Amino acid sequence: MEMRQRLLELVRAHTTHMSVVLSSGRSSNVYVDCRMITLHPEGALLSARALLGLLDATGWRADAIGGPTLGADPICGALAVVSQLQGRPIPTFIVRKERKAHGRGRQIEGPIPEGAQVVLVDDVATTGGSLLKAARALREEGHTVVGAMVLVDRGEGALEALEEEGIPLRSVFSLQDIV
């Protein structure tokens, strides 16, 4: 079975039709639980391969890839390992919701080079709020955000919100692919 098709099967298997409140604050009758995929060995591998393939298709140059905690956390780990296994290691990073009040006081964690060209990644995009917040933190630290990638774009404004900030968004799947 083709990799993308198997990943779609996993996404569909972890999509629930029930009333939920999303992280954006919006209500929905469809919940895509990508963490059940990205925290599973097969799902993590397939997700990383799909996202690296998407990165190749965009032509974006990425010195590092990362995104907002918590959705991006398992994706970043998988991307770091799979990119290394593919012979093209790409450092990854996580953007905290807020700067730490202790330790080094960082908001961005990971081996990200100074002034890096970065690509954002997340599991699901709805309004794009989490990705935009991460993009602002990265820009404040002197990095250039060249694009954003997600496993699933719900089609509820993230594409437009990110493009308004000069950040193109690409997704492996749309919500229509899943339901």
JSON list of C-alpha atoms in Angstrom, two decimals:
[
{"chain": "A", "resi": 1, "resn": "MET", "atom": "CA", "xyz": [0.00, 0.00, 0.00]},
{"chain": "A", "resi": 2, "resn": "GLU", "atom": "CA", "xyz": [1.22, 3.48, -0.85]},
{"chain": "A", "resi": 3, "resn": "MET", "atom": "CA", "xyz": [2.52, 5.52, 2.11]},
{"chain": "A", "resi": 4, "resn": "ARG", "atom": "CA", "xyz": [0.08, 8.43, 1.69]},
{"chain": "A", "resi": 5, "resn": "GLN", "atom": "CA", "xyz": [-2.89, 6.06, 1.47]},
{"chain": "A", "resi": 6, "resn": "ARG", "atom": "CA", "xyz": [-1.84, 4.23, 4.64]},
{"chain": "A", "resi": 7, "resn": "LEU", "atom": "CA", "xyz": [-1.41, 7.56, 6.46]},
{"chain": "A", "resi": 8, "resn": "LEU", "atom": "CA", "xyz": [-4.88, 8.60, 5.29]},
{"chain": "A", "resi": 9, "resn": "GLU", "atom": "CA", "xyz": [-6.29, 5.34, 6.69]},
{"chain": "A", "resi": 10, "resn": "LEU", "atom": "CA", "xyz": [-4.70, 6.12, 10.06]},
{"chain": "A", "resi": 11, "resn": "VAL", "atom": "CA", "xyz": [-6.03, 9.67, 10.04]},
{"chain": "A", "resi": 12, "resn": "ARG", "atom": "CA", "xyz": [-9.52, 8.45, 9.20]},
{"chain": "A", "resi": 13, "resn": "ALA", "atom": "CA", "xyz": [-9.32, 5.82, 11.95]},
{"chain": "A", "resi": 14, "resn": "HIS", "atom": "CA", "xyz": [-8.60, 8.59, 14.47]},
{"chain": "A", "resi": 15, "resn": "THR", "atom": "CA", "xyz": [-11.24, 11.00, 13.24]},
{"chain": "A", "resi": 16, "resn": "THR", "atom": "CA", "xyz": [-14.31, 11.12, 15.45]},
{"chain": "A", "resi": 17, "resn": "HIS", "atom": "CA", "xyz": [-17.73, 12.51, 14.59]},
{"chain": "A", "resi": 18, "resn": "MET", "atom": "CA", "xyz": [-18.76, 14.16, 17.84]},
{"chain": "A", "resi": 19, "resn": "SER", "atom": "CA", "xyz": [-19.29, 17.65, 19.20]},
{"chain": "A", "resi": 20, "resn": "VAL", "atom": "CA", "xyz": [-15.97, 19.12, 20.40]},
{"chain": "A", "resi": 21, "resn": "VAL", "atom": "CA", "xyz": [-14.41, 22.50, 21.10]},
{"chain": "A", "resi": 22, "resn": "LEU", "atom": "CA", "xyz": [-11.17, 22.93, 19.14]},
{"chain": "A", "resi": 23, "resn": "SER", "atom": "CA", "xyz": [-8.05, 24.75, 20.38]},
{"chain": "A", "resi": 24, "resn": "SER", "atom": "CA", "xyz": [-9.19, 27.72, 18.28]},
{"chain": "A", "resi": 25, "resn": "GLY", "atom": "CA", "xyz": [-12.27, 27.94, 20.52]},
{"chain": "A", "resi": 26, "resn": "ARG", "atom": "CA", "xyz": [-14.55, 26.93, 17.65]},
{"chain": "A", "resi": 27, "resn": "SER", "atom": "CA", "xyz": [-17.05, 24.09, 17.91]},
{"chain": "A", "resi": 28, "resn": "SER", "atom": "CA", "xyz": [-16.95, 21.22, 15.46]},
{"chain": "A", "resi": 29, "resn": "ASN", "atom": "CA", "xyz": [-18.69, 17.93, 14.83]},
{"chain": "A", "resi": 30, "resn": "VAL", "atom": "CA", "xyz": [-15.46, 16.40, 13.51]},
{"chain": "A", "resi": 31, "resn": "TYR", "atom": "CA", "xyz": [-12.33, 15.86, 15.63]},
{"chain": "A", "resi": 32, "resn": "VAL", "atom": "CA", "xyz": [-9.09, 14.72, 14.01]},
{"chain": "A", "resi": 33, "resn": "ASP", "atom": "CA", "xyz": [-6.86, 13.31, 16.77]},
{"chain": "A", "resi": 34, "resn": "CYS", "atom": "CA", "xyz": [-3.49, 13.44, 15.04]},
{"chain": "A", "resi": 35, "resn": "ARG", "atom": "CA", "xyz": [-1.59, 12.83, 18.28]},
{"chain": "A", "resi": 36, "resn": "MET", "atom": "CA", "xyz": [-2.86, 9.25, 18.19]},
{"chain": "A", "resi": 37, "resn": "ILE", "atom": "CA", "xyz": [-1.02, 9.02, 14.87]},
{"chain": "A", "resi": 38, "resn": "THR", "atom": "CA", "xyz": [2.12, 11.08, 15.48]},
{"chain": "A", "resi": 39, "resn": "LEU", "atom": "CA", "xyz": [2.81, 9.38, 18.83]},
{"chain": "A", "resi": 40, "resn": "HIS", "atom": "CA", "xyz": [2.51, 5.89, 17.29]},
{"chain": "A", "resi": 41, "resn": "PRO", "atom": "CA", "xyz": [5.62, 4.34, 15.65]},
{"chain": "A", "resi": 42, "resn": "GLU", "atom": "CA", "xyz": [4.03, 3.71, 12.25]},
{"chain": "A", "resi": 43, "resn": "GLY", "atom": "CA", "xyz": [2.11, 6.98, 12.25]},
{"chain": "A", "resi": 44, "resn": "ALA", "atom": "CA", "xyz": [5.18, 9.00, 13.24]},
{"chain": "A", "resi": 45, "resn": "LEU", "atom": "CA", "xyz": [7.23, 7.45, 10.44]},
{"chain": "A", "resi": 46, "resn": "LEU", "atom": "CA", "xyz": [4.52, 7.97, 7.82]},
{"chain": "A", "resi": 47, "resn": "SER", "atom": "CA", "xyz": [3.85, 11.53, 9.00]},
{"chain": "A", "resi": 48, "resn": "ALA", "atom": "CA", "xyz": [7.53, 12.47, 8.80]},
{"chain": "A", "resi": 49, "resn": "ARG", "atom": "CA", "xyz": [7.94, 10.93, 5.36]},
{"chain": "A", "resi": 50, "resn": "ALA", "atom": "CA", "xyz": [4.81, 12.68, 4.07]},
{"chain": "A", "resi": 51, "resn": "LEU", "atom": "CA", "xyz": [5.89, 16.05, 5.46]},
{"chain": "A", "resi": 52, "resn": "LEU", "atom": "CA", "xyz": [9.44, 15.73, 4.09]},
{"chain": "A", "resi": 53, "resn": "GLY", "atom": "CA", "xyz": [7.93, 14.84, 0.71]},
{"chain": "A", "resi": 54, "resn": "LEU", "atom": "CA", "xyz": [5.70, 17.91, 0.96]},
{"chain": "A", "resi": 55, "resn": "LEU", "atom": "CA", "xyz": [8.75, 20.02, 1.83]},
{"chain": "A", "resi": 56, "resn": "ASP", "atom": "CA", "xyz": [10.51, 18.72, -1.29]},
{"chain": "A", "resi": 57, "resn": "ALA", "atom": "CA", "xyz": [7.46, 19.52, -3.42]},
{"chain": "A", "resi": 58, "resn": "THR", "atom": "CA", "xyz": [7.38, 23.14, -2.20]},
{"chain": "A", "resi": 59, "resn": "GLY", "atom": "CA", "xyz": [11.02, 23.81, -2.98]},
{"chain": "A", "resi": 60, "resn": "TRP", "atom": "CA", "xyz": [11.41, 25.67, 0.32]},
{"chain": "A", "resi": 61, "resn": "ARG", "atom": "CA", "xyz": [14.89, 25.72, 1.86]},
{"chain": "A", "resi": 62, "resn": "ALA", "atom": "CA", "xyz": [14.72, 24.92, 5.55]},
{"chain": "A", "resi": 63, "resn": "ASP", "atom": "CA", "xyz": [17.62, 25.34, 7.95]},
{"chain": "A", "resi": 64, "resn": "ALA", "atom": "CA", "xyz": [15.27, 23.97, 10.62]},
{"chain": "A", "resi": 65, "resn": "ILE", "atom": "CA", "xyz": [11.69, 22.74, 10.99]},
{"chain": "A", "resi": 66, "resn": "GLY", "atom": "CA", "xyz": [9.52, 23.15, 14.05]},
{"chain": "A", "resi": 67, "resn": "GLY", "atom": "CA", "xyz": [6.29, 24.39, 15.47]},
{"chain": "A", "resi": 68, "resn": "PRO", "atom": "CA", "xyz": [4.05, 25.08, 18.39]},
{"chain": "A", "resi": 69, "resn": "THR", "atom": "CA", "xyz": [3.94, 22.73, 21.33]},
{"chain": "A", "resi": 70, "resn": "LEU", "atom": "CA", "xyz": [2.14, 20.26, 21.72]},
{"chain": "A", "resi": 71, "resn": "GLY", "atom": "CA", "xyz": [0.97, 19.30, 18.24]},
{"chain": "A", "resi": 72, "resn": "ALA", "atom": "CA", "xyz": [4.41, 19.73, 16.70]},
{"chain": "A", "resi": 73, "resn": "ASP", "atom": "CA", "xyz": [6.36, 17.93, 19.44]},
{"chain": "A", "resi": 74, "resn": "PRO", "atom": "CA", "xyz": [6.11, 14.32, 18.19]},
{"chain": "A", "resi": 75, "resn": "ILE", "atom": "CA", "xyz": [6.26, 15.46, 14.56]},
{"chain": "A", "resi": 76, "resn": "CYS", "atom": "CA", "xyz": [9.56, 17.24, 15.18]},
{"chain": "A", "resi": 77, "resn": "GLY", "atom": "CA", "xyz": [11.10, 14.19, 16.79]},
{"chain": "A", "resi": 78, "resn": "ALA", "atom": "CA", "xyz": [10.06, 12.04, 13.86]},
{"chain": "A", "resi": 79, "resn": "LEU", "atom": "CA", "xyz": [11.26, 14.61, 11.30]},
{"chain": "A", "resi": 80, "resn": "ALA", "atom": "CA", "xyz": [14.68, 14.83, 12.95]},
{"chain": "A", "resi": 81, "resn": "VAL", "atom": "CA", "xyz": [15.15, 11.05, 12.86]},
{"chain": "A", "resi": 82, "resn": "VAL", "atom": "CA", "xyz": [13.73, 10.43, 9.38]},
{"chain": "A", "resi": 83, "resn": "SER", "atom": "CA", "xyz": [15.65, 13.34, 7.82]},
{"chain": "A", "resi": 84, "resn": "GLN", "atom": "CA", "xyz": [18.86, 11.90, 9.34]},
{"chain": "A", "resi": 85, "resn": "LEU", "atom": "CA", "xyz": [18.04, 8.42, 8.00]},
{"chain": "A", "resi": 86, "resn": "GLN", "atom": "CA", "xyz": [17.43, 9.96, 4.56]},
{"chain": "A", "resi": 87, "resn": "GLY", "atom": "CA", "xyz": [20.90, 11.51, 4.65]},
{"chain": "A", "resi": 88, "resn": "ARG", "atom": "CA", "xyz": [19.68, 15.09, 4.90]},
{"chain": "A", "resi": 89, "resn": "PRO", "atom": "CA", "xyz": [19.53, 15.93, 8.60]},
{"chain": "A", "resi": 90, "resn": "ILE", "atom": "CA", "xyz": [17.26, 18.86, 9.39]},
{"chain": "A", "resi": 91, "resn": "PRO", "atom": "CA", "xyz": [17.37, 20.26, 12.93]},
{"chain": "A", "resi": 92, "resn": "THR", "atom": "CA", "xyz": [14.01, 20.66, 14.62]},
{"chain": "A", "resi": 93, "resn": "PHE", "atom": "CA", "xyz": [12.66, 22.98, 17.30]},
{"chain": "A", "resi": 94, "resn": "ILE", "atom": "CA", "xyz": [9.62, 23.55, 19.48]},
{"chain": "A", "resi": 95, "resn": "VAL", "atom": "CA", "xyz": [7.99, 26.91, 20.18]},
{"chain": "A", "resi": 96, "resn": "ARG", "atom": "CA", "xyz": [6.54, 27.23, 23.67]},
{"chain": "A", "resi": 97, "resn": "LYS", "atom": "CA", "xyz": [3.32, 29.19, 24.17]},
{"chain": "A", "resi": 98, "resn": "GLU", "atom": "CA", "xyz": [5.28, 31.62, 26.34]},
{"chain": "A", "resi": 99, "resn": "ARG", "atom": "CA", "xyz": [8.87, 32.28, 27.29]},
{"chain": "A", "resi": 100, "resn": "LYS", "atom": "CA", "xyz": [10.04, 30.19, 30.25]},
{"chain": "A", "resi": 101, "resn": "ALA", "atom": "CA", "xyz": [10.25, 32.06, 33.54]},
{"chain": "A", "resi": 102, "resn": "HIS", "atom": "CA", "xyz": [13.23, 29.96, 34.69]},
{"chain": "A", "resi": 103, "resn": "GLY", "atom": "CA", "xyz": [16.41, 28.42, 33.31]},
{"chain": "A", "resi": 104, "resn": "ARG", "atom": "CA", "xyz": [17.51, 30.18, 30.14]},
{"chain": "A", "resi": 105, "resn": "GLY", "atom": "CA", "xyz": [14.09, 31.74, 29.70]},
{"chain": "A", "resi": 106, "resn": "ARG", "atom": "CA", "xyz": [13.64, 30.48, 26.16]},
{"chain": "A", "resi": 107, "resn": "GLN", "atom": "CA", "xyz": [10.48, 30.35, 24.14]},
{"chain": "A", "resi": 108, "resn": "ILE", "atom": "CA", "xyz": [12.12, 28.46, 21.27]},
{"chain": "A", "resi": 109, "resn": "GLU", "atom": "CA", "xyz": [13.82, 25.15, 22.16]},
{"chain": "A", "resi": 110, "resn": "GLY", "atom": "CA", "xyz": [16.11, 23.23, 19.85]},
{"chain": "A", "resi": 111, "resn": "PRO", "atom": "CA", "xyz": [19.31, 23.48, 17.81]},
{"chain": "A", "resi": 112, "resn": "ILE", "atom": "CA", "xyz": [18.10, 26.23, 15.49]},
{"chain": "A", "resi": 113, "resn": "PRO", "atom": "CA", "xyz": [20.89, 28.21, 13.76]},
{"chain": "A", "resi": 114, "resn": "GLU", "atom": "CA", "xyz": [20.95, 32.00, 14.17]},
{"chain": "A", "resi": 115, "resn": "GLY", "atom": "CA", "xyz": [18.99, 33.82, 11.49]},
{"chain": "A", "resi": 116, "resn": "ALA", "atom": "CA", "xyz": [17.65, 30.53, 10.14]},
{"chain": "A", "resi": 117, "resn": "GLN", "atom": "CA", "xyz": [15.16, 30.04, 7.35]},
{"chain": "A", "resi": 118, "resn": "VAL", "atom": "CA", "xyz": [12.54, 27.89, 9.02]},
{"chain": "A", "resi": 119, "resn": "VAL", "atom": "CA", "xyz": [9.46, 25.95, 8.06]},
{"chain": "A", "resi": 120, "resn": "LEU", "atom": "CA", "xyz": [6.67, 25.66, 10.60]},
{"chain": "A", "resi": 121, "resn": "VAL", "atom": "CA", "xyz": [4.93, 22.35, 11.16]},
{"chain": "A", "resi": 122, "resn": "ASP", "atom": "CA", "xyz": [1.86, 21.30, 13.14]},
{"chain": "A", "resi": 123, "resn": "ASP", "atom": "CA", "xyz": [-0.58, 18.43, 13.20]},
{"chain": "A", "resi": 124, "resn": "VAL", "atom": "CA", "xyz": [-3.85, 20.25, 12.40]},
{"chain": "A", "resi": 125, "resn": "ALA", "atom": "CA", "xyz": [-4.59, 23.81, 11.26]},
{"chain": "A", "resi": 126, "resn": "THR", "atom": "CA", "xyz": [-7.95, 25.44, 11.89]},
{"chain": "A", "resi": 127, "resn": "THR", "atom": "CA", "xyz": [-7.63, 29.23, 12.13]},
{"chain": "A", "resi": 128, "resn": "GLY", "atom": "CA", "xyz": [-3.83, 29.25, 12.06]},
{"chain": "A", "resi": 129, "resn": "GLY", "atom": "CA", "xyz": [-3.60, 30.96, 15.45]},
{"chain": "A", "resi": 130, "resn": "SER", "atom": "CA", "xyz": [-0.99, 28.60, 16.94]},
{"chain": "A", "resi": 131, "resn": "LEU", "atom": "CA", "xyz": [1.17, 28.74, 13.82]},
{"chain": "A", "resi": 132, "resn": "LEU", "atom": "CA", "xyz": [0.96, 32.54, 13.69]},
{"chain": "A", "resi": 133, "resn": "LYS", "atom": "CA", "xyz": [1.96, 32.85, 17.34]},
{"chain": "A", "resi": 134, "resn": "ALA", "atom": "CA", "xyz": [4.95, 30.58, 16.69]},
{"chain": "A", "resi": 135, "resn": "ALA", "atom": "CA", "xyz": [5.86, 32.59, 13.57]},
{"chain": "A", "resi": 136, "resn": "ARG", "atom": "CA", "xyz": [5.87, 35.84, 15.55]},
{"chain": "A", "resi": 137, "resn": "ALA", "atom": "CA", "xyz": [8.16, 34.35, 18.21]},
{"chain": "A", "resi": 138, "resn": "LEU", "atom": "CA", "xyz": [10.55, 33.10, 15.52]},
{"chain": "A", "resi": 139, "resn": "ARG", "atom": "CA", "xyz": [10.60, 36.45, 13.72]},
{"chain": "A", "resi": 140, "resn": "GLU", "atom": "CA", "xyz": [11.30, 38.23, 17.01]},
{"chain": "A", "resi": 141, "resn": "GLU", "atom": "CA", "xyz": [14.38, 36.00, 17.37]},
{"chain": "A", "resi": 142, "resn": "GLY", "atom": "CA", "xyz": [15.59, 36.96, 13.87]},
{"chain": "A", "resi": 143, "resn": "HIS", "atom": "CA", "xyz": [14.46, 33.91, 11.91]},
{"chain": "A", "resi": 144, "resn": "THR", "atom": "CA", "xyz": [12.68, 33.93, 8.55]},
{"chain": "A", "resi": 145, "resn": "VAL", "atom": "CA", "xyz": [9.54, 31.80, 8.25]},
{"chain": "A", "resi": 146, "resn": "VAL", "atom": "CA", "xyz": [9.42, 30.56, 4.66]},
{"chain": "A", "resi": 147, "resn": "GLY", "atom": "CA", "xyz": [6.29, 28.42, 4.96]},
{"chain": "A", "resi": 148, "resn": "ALA", "atom": "CA", "xyz": [4.13, 26.16, 7.10]},
{"chain": "A", "resi": 149, "resn": "MET", "atom": "CA", "xyz": [3.10, 22.53, 6.71]},
{"chain": "A", "resi": 150, "resn": "VAL", "atom": "CA", "xyz": [0.41, 20.55, 8.51]},
{"chain": "A", "resi": 151, "resn": "LEU", "atom": "CA", "xyz": [-0.90, 17.02, 8.32]},
{"chain": "A", "resi": 152, "resn": "VAL", "atom": "CA", "xyz": [-4.51, 18.26, 8.13]},
{"chain": "A", "resi": 153, "resn": "ASP", "atom": "CA", "xyz": [-5.91, 21.66, 7.12]},
{"chain": "A", "resi": 154, "resn": "ARG", "atom": "CA", "xyz": [-9.49, 21.93, 8.34]},
{"chain": "A", "resi": 155, "resn": "GLY", "atom": "CA", "xyz": [-10.14, 24.69, 5.78]},
{"chain": "A", "resi": 156, "resn": "GLU", "atom": "CA", "xyz": [-11.39, 27.17, 8.39]},
{"chain": "A", "resi": 157, "resn": "GLY", "atom": "CA", "xyz": [-9.18, 30.18, 7.69]},
{"chain": "A", "resi": 158, "resn": "ALA", "atom": "CA", "xyz": [-5.61, 29.07, 8.47]},
{"chain": "A", "resi": 159, "resn": "LEU", "atom": "CA", "xyz": [-4.51, 29.27, 4.83]},
{"chain": "A", "resi": 160, "resn": "GLU", "atom": "CA", "xyz": [-5.75, 32.83, 4.46]},
{"chain": "A", "resi": 161, "resn": "ALA", "atom": "CA", "xyz": [-4.51, 34.01, 7.88]},
{"chain": "A", "resi": 162, "resn": "LEU", "atom": "CA", "xyz": [-1.02, 32.69, 7.26]},
{"chain": "A", "resi": 163, "resn": "GLU", "atom": "CA", "xyz": [-0.82, 33.99, 3.70]},
{"chain": "A", "resi": 164, "resn": "GLU", "atom": "CA", "xyz": [-1.84, 37.42, 5.02]},
{"chain": "A", "resi": 165, "resn": "GLU", "atom": "CA", "xyz": [1.39, 37.27, 7.06]},
{"chain": "A", "resi": 166, "resn": "GLY", "atom": "CA", "xyz": [3.42, 36.13, 4.04]},
{"chain": "A", "resi": 167, "resn": "ILE", "atom": "CA", "xyz": [3.52, 32.48, 5.11]},
{"chain": "A", "resi": 168, "resn": "PRO", "atom": "CA", "xyz": [2.28, 29.95, 2.55]},
{"chain": "A", "resi": 169, "resn": "LEU", "atom": "CA", "xyz": [0.52, 26.91, 4.06]},
{"chain": "A", "resi": 170, "resn": "ARG", "atom": "CA", "xyz": [0.64, 23.41, 2.59]},
{"chain": "A", "resi": 171, "resn": "SER", "atom": "CA", "xyz": [-1.10, 20.33, 3.95]},
{"chain": "A", "resi": 172, "resn": "VAL", "atom": "CA", "xyz": [-0.82, 16.61, 3.45]},
{"chain": "A", "resi": 173, "resn": "PHE", "atom": "CA", "xyz": [-4.62, 16.29, 3.72]},
{"chain": "A", "resi": 174, "resn": "SER", "atom": "CA", "xyz": [-7.65, 18.55, 3.79]},
{"chain": "A", "resi": 175, "resn": "LEU", "atom": "CA", "xyz": [-10.61, 17.80, 6.02]},
{"chain": "A", "resi": 176, "resn": "GLN", "atom": "CA", "xyz": [-12.52, 16.89, 2.84]},
{"chain": "A", "resi": 177, "resn": "ASP", "atom": "CA", "xyz": [-9.97, 14.14, 2.13]},
{"chain": "A", "resi": 178, "resn": "ILE", "atom": "CA", "xyz": [-10.77, 12.60, 5.50]},
{"chain": "A", "resi": 179, "resn": "VAL", "atom": "CA", "xyz": [-14.55, 12.81, 5.96]}
]
